[in-house]
Amino acid sequence: MADSSATFGDSPYHLAIFRVSPYALRVDVRVLKEGFDKFGSTSPSLKRLDKMASRLYIKGRILGHKRGKRNSRPNQSLLQIEGVDNKEAARHYLGKRVAYVYKAKREINGSRVRVIWGRISRSHGNSGAVKSKFRTNLPAKTFGASCRIMLFPSNI
């Protein structure tokens, strides 16, 4: 992560630290303030300026099963990742885990939320689509639905 700092002159907020994560998904801004923190130690306390939501996933769209002219392969699904529009950008997401999150009618262990997990295996075409395999085949009602592409495991 890249860190940079700046001073604010005579204000008590004398040092700002900007942390920018790879791919500019999240910007974390903190300001160090001189003085004692609430426990009386001499270390400078951290005061949070703004709270930005951080996600550990990228949104994607389920396009359908991989298929030919006549044959459909229900064990392989095609996904379009948000912001990815070429084959080189899609290469970064190979091996990443995919979650299709949905709500069911009946509760199991106190929750109606269910997840079908999968993994991205290769790119598909030149427009940034990727092929993935899920643990159980995705039902046809998921076509056009959104999914989550996790940013882990990472090889950078």
PDB file of C-alpha atoms in Angstrom:
ATOM      1  CA  MET A   1       0.000   0.000   0.000  1.00  0.00           C
ATOM      2  CA  ALA A   2       1.155   3.491  -0.734  1.00  0.00           C
ATOM      3  CA  ASP A   3       1.453   5.926   2.180  1.00  0.00           C
ATOM      4  CA  SER A   4       1.881   9.682   1.903  1.00  0.00           C
ATOM      5  CA  SER A   5       1.777  12.391   4.542  1.00  0.00           C
ATOM      6  CA  ALA A   6       1.196  16.157   4.762  1.00  0.00           C
ATOM      7  CA  THR A   7       1.189  18.795   7.490  1.00  0.00           C
ATOM      8  CA  PHE A   8      -1.613  21.255   8.255  1.00  0.00           C
ATOM      9  CA  GLY A   9       0.339  24.242   9.642  1.00  0.00           C
ATOM     10  CA  ASP A  10      -0.769  25.461  13.096  1.00  0.00           C
ATOM     11  CA  SER A  11      -3.775  23.170  13.475  1.00  0.00           C
ATOM     12  CA  PRO A  12      -3.660  20.402  16.112  1.00  0.00           C
ATOM     13  CA  TYR A  13      -4.105  17.927  13.277  1.00  0.00           C
ATOM     14  CA  HIS A  14      -0.522  17.927  12.141  1.00  0.00           C
ATOM     15  CA  LEU A  15      -0.133  14.757  10.092  1.00  0.00           C
ATOM     16  CA  ALA A  16      -2.437  12.980   7.675  1.00  0.00           C
ATOM     17  CA  ILE A  17      -1.858   9.477   6.399  1.00  0.00           C
ATOM     18  CA  PHE A  18      -3.493   8.431   3.139  1.00  0.00           C
ATOM     19  CA  ARG A  19      -3.606   4.734   2.349  1.00  0.00           C
ATOM     20  CA  VAL A  20      -4.735   3.704  -1.108  1.00  0.00           C
ATOM     21  CA  SER A  21      -5.374   0.031  -1.690  1.00  0.00           C
ATOM     22  CA  PRO A  22      -4.533  -1.649  -5.008  1.00  0.00           C
ATOM     23  CA  TYR A  23      -7.041  -1.008  -7.800  1.00  0.00           C
ATOM     24  CA  ALA A  24      -8.339   2.090  -5.925  1.00  0.00           C
ATOM     25  CA  LEU A  25     -11.190   0.193  -4.287  1.00  0.00           C
ATOM     26  CA  ARG A  26     -10.814   1.889  -0.932  1.00  0.00           C
ATOM     27  CA  VAL A  27      -9.223   5.040   0.401  1.00  0.00           C
ATOM     28  CA  ASP A  28      -8.449   5.143   4.120  1.00  0.00           C
ATOM     29  CA  VAL A  29      -7.838   8.610   5.608  1.00  0.00           C
ATOM     30  CA  ARG A  30      -6.647   9.027   9.191  1.00  0.00           C
ATOM     31  CA  VAL A  31      -5.343  12.038  11.065  1.00  0.00           C
ATOM     32  CA  LEU A  32      -2.848  11.868  13.915  1.00  0.00           C
ATOM     33  CA  LYS A  33      -3.536  14.327  16.728  1.00  0.00           C
ATOM     34  CA  GLU A  34      -0.878  15.448  19.201  1.00  0.00           C
ATOM     35  CA  GLY A  35      -1.517  14.840  22.851  1.00  0.00           C
ATOM     36  CA  PHE A  36      -2.666  12.102  25.140  1.00  0.00           C
ATOM     37  CA  ASP A  37      -5.248   9.530  24.286  1.00  0.00           C
ATOM     38  CA  LYS A  38      -8.045   8.660  26.706  1.00  0.00           C
ATOM     39  CA  PHE A  39      -5.858   6.215  28.652  1.00  0.00           C
ATOM     40  CA  GLY A  40      -3.175   8.829  29.425  1.00  0.00           C
ATOM     41  CA  SER A  41      -0.324   7.414  27.354  1.00  0.00           C
ATOM     42  CA  THR A  42       2.041   9.680  25.457  1.00  0.00           C
ATOM     43  CA  SER A  43       1.398   8.059  22.092  1.00  0.00           C
ATOM     44  CA  PRO A  44      -0.585  10.166  19.626  1.00  0.00           C
ATOM     45  CA  SER A  45      -4.199   9.135  19.290  1.00  0.00           C
ATOM     46  CA  LEU A  46      -5.857   8.358  15.995  1.00  0.00           C
ATOM     47  CA  LYS A  47      -8.945  10.287  15.022  1.00  0.00           C
ATOM     48  CA  ARG A  48     -10.946   9.011  12.082  1.00  0.00           C
ATOM     49  CA  LEU A  49     -11.989  11.753   9.635  1.00  0.00           C
ATOM     50  CA  ASP A  50     -14.405   9.912   7.415  1.00  0.00           C
ATOM     51  CA  LYS A  51     -15.604   6.340   7.336  1.00  0.00           C
ATOM     52  CA  MET A  52     -15.680   4.822   3.888  1.00  0.00           C
ATOM     53  CA  ALA A  53     -17.228   1.425   3.402  1.00  0.00           C
ATOM     54  CA  SER A  54     -14.741  -1.254   2.499  1.00  0.00           C
ATOM     55  CA  ARG A  55     -15.722  -4.383   0.646  1.00  0.00           C
ATOM     56  CA  LEU A  56     -13.777  -7.548   0.195  1.00  0.00           C
ATOM     57  CA  TYR A  57     -15.556  -8.319  -3.055  1.00  0.00           C
ATOM     58  CA  ILE A  58     -16.335  -6.958  -6.505  1.00  0.00           C
ATOM     59  CA  LYS A  59     -19.823  -7.160  -7.959  1.00  0.00           C
ATOM     60  CA  GLY A  60     -20.467  -9.385 -10.938  1.00  0.00           C
ATOM     61  CA  ARG A  61     -23.377 -10.520 -13.078  1.00  0.00           C
ATOM     62  CA  ILE A  62     -24.252 -14.144 -13.912  1.00  0.00           C
ATOM     63  CA  LEU A  63     -24.725 -14.386 -17.675  1.00  0.00           C
ATOM     64  CA  GLY A  64     -25.784 -18.029 -17.952  1.00  0.00           C
ATOM     65  CA  HIS A  65     -24.367 -21.484 -18.572  1.00  0.00           C
ATOM     66  CA  LYS A  66     -21.503 -22.040 -20.952  1.00  0.00           C
ATOM     67  CA  ARG A  67     -23.046 -23.419 -24.119  1.00  0.00           C
ATOM     68  CA  GLY A  68     -22.596 -24.175 -27.755  1.00  0.00           C
ATOM     69  CA  LYS A  69     -25.192 -23.955 -30.465  1.00  0.00           C
ATOM     70  CA  ARG A  70     -27.129 -26.986 -29.245  1.00  0.00           C
ATOM     71  CA  ASN A  71     -25.493 -28.196 -26.033  1.00  0.00           C
ATOM     72  CA  SER A  72     -25.622 -26.451 -22.659  1.00  0.00           C
ATOM     73  CA  ARG A  73     -23.057 -27.134 -19.939  1.00  0.00           C
ATOM     74  CA  PRO A  74     -24.847 -26.480 -16.644  1.00  0.00           C
ATOM     75  CA  ASN A  75     -21.728 -27.194 -14.554  1.00  0.00           C
ATOM     76  CA  GLN A  76     -19.931 -24.159 -16.058  1.00  0.00           C
ATOM     77  CA  SER A  77     -21.266 -20.613 -15.672  1.00  0.00           C
ATOM     78  CA  LEU A  78     -20.272 -17.372 -17.387  1.00  0.00           C
ATOM     79  CA  LEU A  79     -19.842 -14.186 -15.334  1.00  0.00           C
ATOM     80  CA  GLN A  80     -19.310 -10.531 -16.256  1.00  0.00           C
ATOM     81  CA  ILE A  81     -17.250  -8.666 -13.646  1.00  0.00           C
ATOM     82  CA  GLU A  82     -18.083  -5.009 -13.001  1.00  0.00           C
ATOM     83  CA  GLY A  83     -15.456  -2.717 -14.527  1.00  0.00           C
ATOM     84  CA  VAL A  84     -13.694  -5.480 -16.480  1.00  0.00           C
ATOM     85  CA  ASP A  85     -13.936  -5.116 -20.242  1.00  0.00           C
ATOM     86  CA  ASN A  86     -10.972  -6.976 -21.735  1.00  0.00           C
ATOM     87  CA  LYS A  87      -9.133 -10.273 -21.479  1.00  0.00           C
ATOM     88  CA  GLU A  88      -6.060  -8.817 -19.750  1.00  0.00           C
ATOM     89  CA  ALA A  89      -8.102  -7.275 -16.930  1.00  0.00           C
ATOM     90  CA  ALA A  90     -10.015 -10.536 -16.461  1.00  0.00           C
ATOM     91  CA  ARG A  91      -6.742 -12.421 -15.974  1.00  0.00           C
ATOM     92  CA  HIS A  92      -6.358 -10.844 -12.511  1.00  0.00           C
ATOM     93  CA  TYR A  93      -9.501 -12.605 -11.251  1.00  0.00           C
ATOM     94  CA  LEU A  94      -8.489 -16.159 -12.206  1.00  0.00           C
ATOM     95  CA  GLY A  95      -8.611 -18.407  -9.142  1.00  0.00           C
ATOM     96  CA  LYS A  96     -10.783 -15.998  -7.144  1.00  0.00           C
ATOM     97  CA  ARG A  97     -13.795 -17.330  -5.265  1.00  0.00           C
ATOM     98  CA  VAL A  98     -17.344 -16.433  -6.288  1.00  0.00           C
ATOM     99  CA  ALA A  99     -20.422 -16.368  -4.054  1.00  0.00           C
ATOM    100  CA  TYR A 100     -24.029 -16.321  -5.226  1.00  0.00           C
ATOM    101  CA  VAL A 101     -25.997 -15.090  -2.184  1.00  0.00           C
ATOM    102  CA  TYR A 102     -29.767 -15.530  -2.055  1.00  0.00           C
ATOM    103  CA  LYS A 103     -32.625 -15.722   0.425  1.00  0.00           C
ATOM    104  CA  ALA A 104     -34.704 -18.861   0.827  1.00  0.00           C
ATOM    105  CA  LYS A 105     -38.200 -19.261   2.258  1.00  0.00           C
ATOM    106  CA  ARG A 106     -37.343 -21.558   5.141  1.00  0.00           C
ATOM    107  CA  GLU A 107     -34.880 -20.815   7.943  1.00  0.00           C
ATOM    108  CA  ILE A 108     -31.988 -23.179   8.606  1.00  0.00           C
ATOM    109  CA  ASN A 109     -29.944 -22.516  11.764  1.00  0.00           C
ATOM    110  CA  GLY A 110     -31.752 -19.213  12.260  1.00  0.00           C
ATOM    111  CA  SER A 111     -30.976 -17.709   8.845  1.00  0.00           C
ATOM    112  CA  ARG A 112     -32.713 -17.557   5.496  1.00  0.00           C
ATOM    113  CA  VAL A 113     -29.551 -16.448   3.683  1.00  0.00           C
ATOM    114  CA  ARG A 114     -27.843 -19.142   1.603  1.00  0.00           C
ATOM    115  CA  VAL A 115     -24.688 -19.120  -0.501  1.00  0.00           C
ATOM    116  CA  ILE A 116     -23.514 -21.178  -3.469  1.00  0.00           C
ATOM    117  CA  TRP A 117     -19.712 -21.008  -3.748  1.00  0.00           C
ATOM    118  CA  GLY A 118     -17.644 -21.292  -6.905  1.00  0.00           C
ATOM    119  CA  ARG A 119     -14.263 -20.436  -8.385  1.00  0.00           C
ATOM    120  CA  ILE A 120     -13.232 -18.564 -11.530  1.00  0.00           C
ATOM    121  CA  SER A 121     -11.333 -20.917 -13.812  1.00  0.00           C
ATOM    122  CA  ARG A 122     -10.539 -18.998 -17.029  1.00  0.00           C
ATOM    123  CA  SER A 123     -11.457 -16.034 -19.195  1.00  0.00           C
ATOM    124  CA  HIS A 124     -14.124 -16.332 -21.881  1.00  0.00           C
ATOM    125  CA  GLY A 125     -13.896 -14.291 -25.062  1.00  0.00           C
ATOM    126  CA  ASN A 126     -12.324 -10.869 -25.515  1.00  0.00           C
ATOM    127  CA  SER A 127     -14.818  -8.750 -23.536  1.00  0.00           C
ATOM    128  CA  GLY A 128     -13.778  -9.608 -19.988  1.00  0.00           C
ATOM    129  CA  ALA A 129     -16.259 -12.398 -19.275  1.00  0.00           C
ATOM    130  CA  VAL A 130     -14.973 -15.306 -17.173  1.00  0.00           C
ATOM    131  CA  LYS A 131     -15.901 -18.958 -16.799  1.00  0.00           C
ATOM    132  CA  SER A 132     -16.555 -20.343 -13.339  1.00  0.00           C
ATOM    133  CA  LYS A 133     -17.494 -23.631 -11.741  1.00  0.00           C
ATOM    134  CA  PHE A 134     -19.787 -23.732  -8.726  1.00  0.00           C
ATOM    135  CA  ARG A 135     -20.042 -26.520  -6.145  1.00  0.00           C
ATOM    136  CA  THR A 136     -23.605 -27.159  -7.212  1.00  0.00           C
ATOM    137  CA  ASN A 137     -24.908 -26.126 -10.610  1.00  0.00           C
ATOM    138  CA  LEU A 138     -26.584 -22.732 -10.625  1.00  0.00           C
ATOM    139  CA  PRO A 139     -30.331 -22.826 -11.279  1.00  0.00           C
ATOM    140  CA  ALA A 140     -31.703 -20.972 -14.294  1.00  0.00           C
ATOM    141  CA  LYS A 141     -33.335 -18.314 -12.091  1.00  0.00           C
ATOM    142  CA  THR A 142     -29.854 -16.944 -11.320  1.00  0.00           C
ATOM    143  CA  PHE A 143     -29.284 -15.778 -14.910  1.00  0.00           C
ATOM    144  CA  GLY A 144     -28.955 -12.006 -14.769  1.00  0.00           C
ATOM    145  CA  ALA A 145     -28.590 -11.997 -10.977  1.00  0.00           C
ATOM    146  CA  SER A 146     -25.649 -10.388  -9.200  1.00  0.00           C
ATOM    147  CA  CYS A 147     -22.857 -12.303  -7.495  1.00  0.00           C
ATOM    148  CA  ARG A 148     -19.799 -11.449  -5.408  1.00  0.00           C
ATOM    149  CA  ILE A 149     -16.252 -12.036  -6.634  1.00  0.00           C
ATOM    150  CA  MET A 150     -14.002 -12.163  -3.578  1.00  0.00           C
ATOM    151  CA  LEU A 151     -10.660 -10.357  -3.723  1.00  0.00           C
ATOM    152  CA  PHE A 152      -8.940 -13.284  -2.037  1.00  0.00           C
ATOM    153  CA  PRO A 153      -6.944 -15.455  -2.553  1.00  0.00           C
ATOM    154  CA  SER A 154      -4.598 -12.834  -3.986  1.00  0.00           C
ATOM    155  CA  ASN A 155      -1.271 -13.367  -5.720  1.00  0.00           C
ATOM    156  CA  ILE A 156      -0.042  -9.752  -5.550  1.00  0.00           C
TER     157      ILE A 156
END
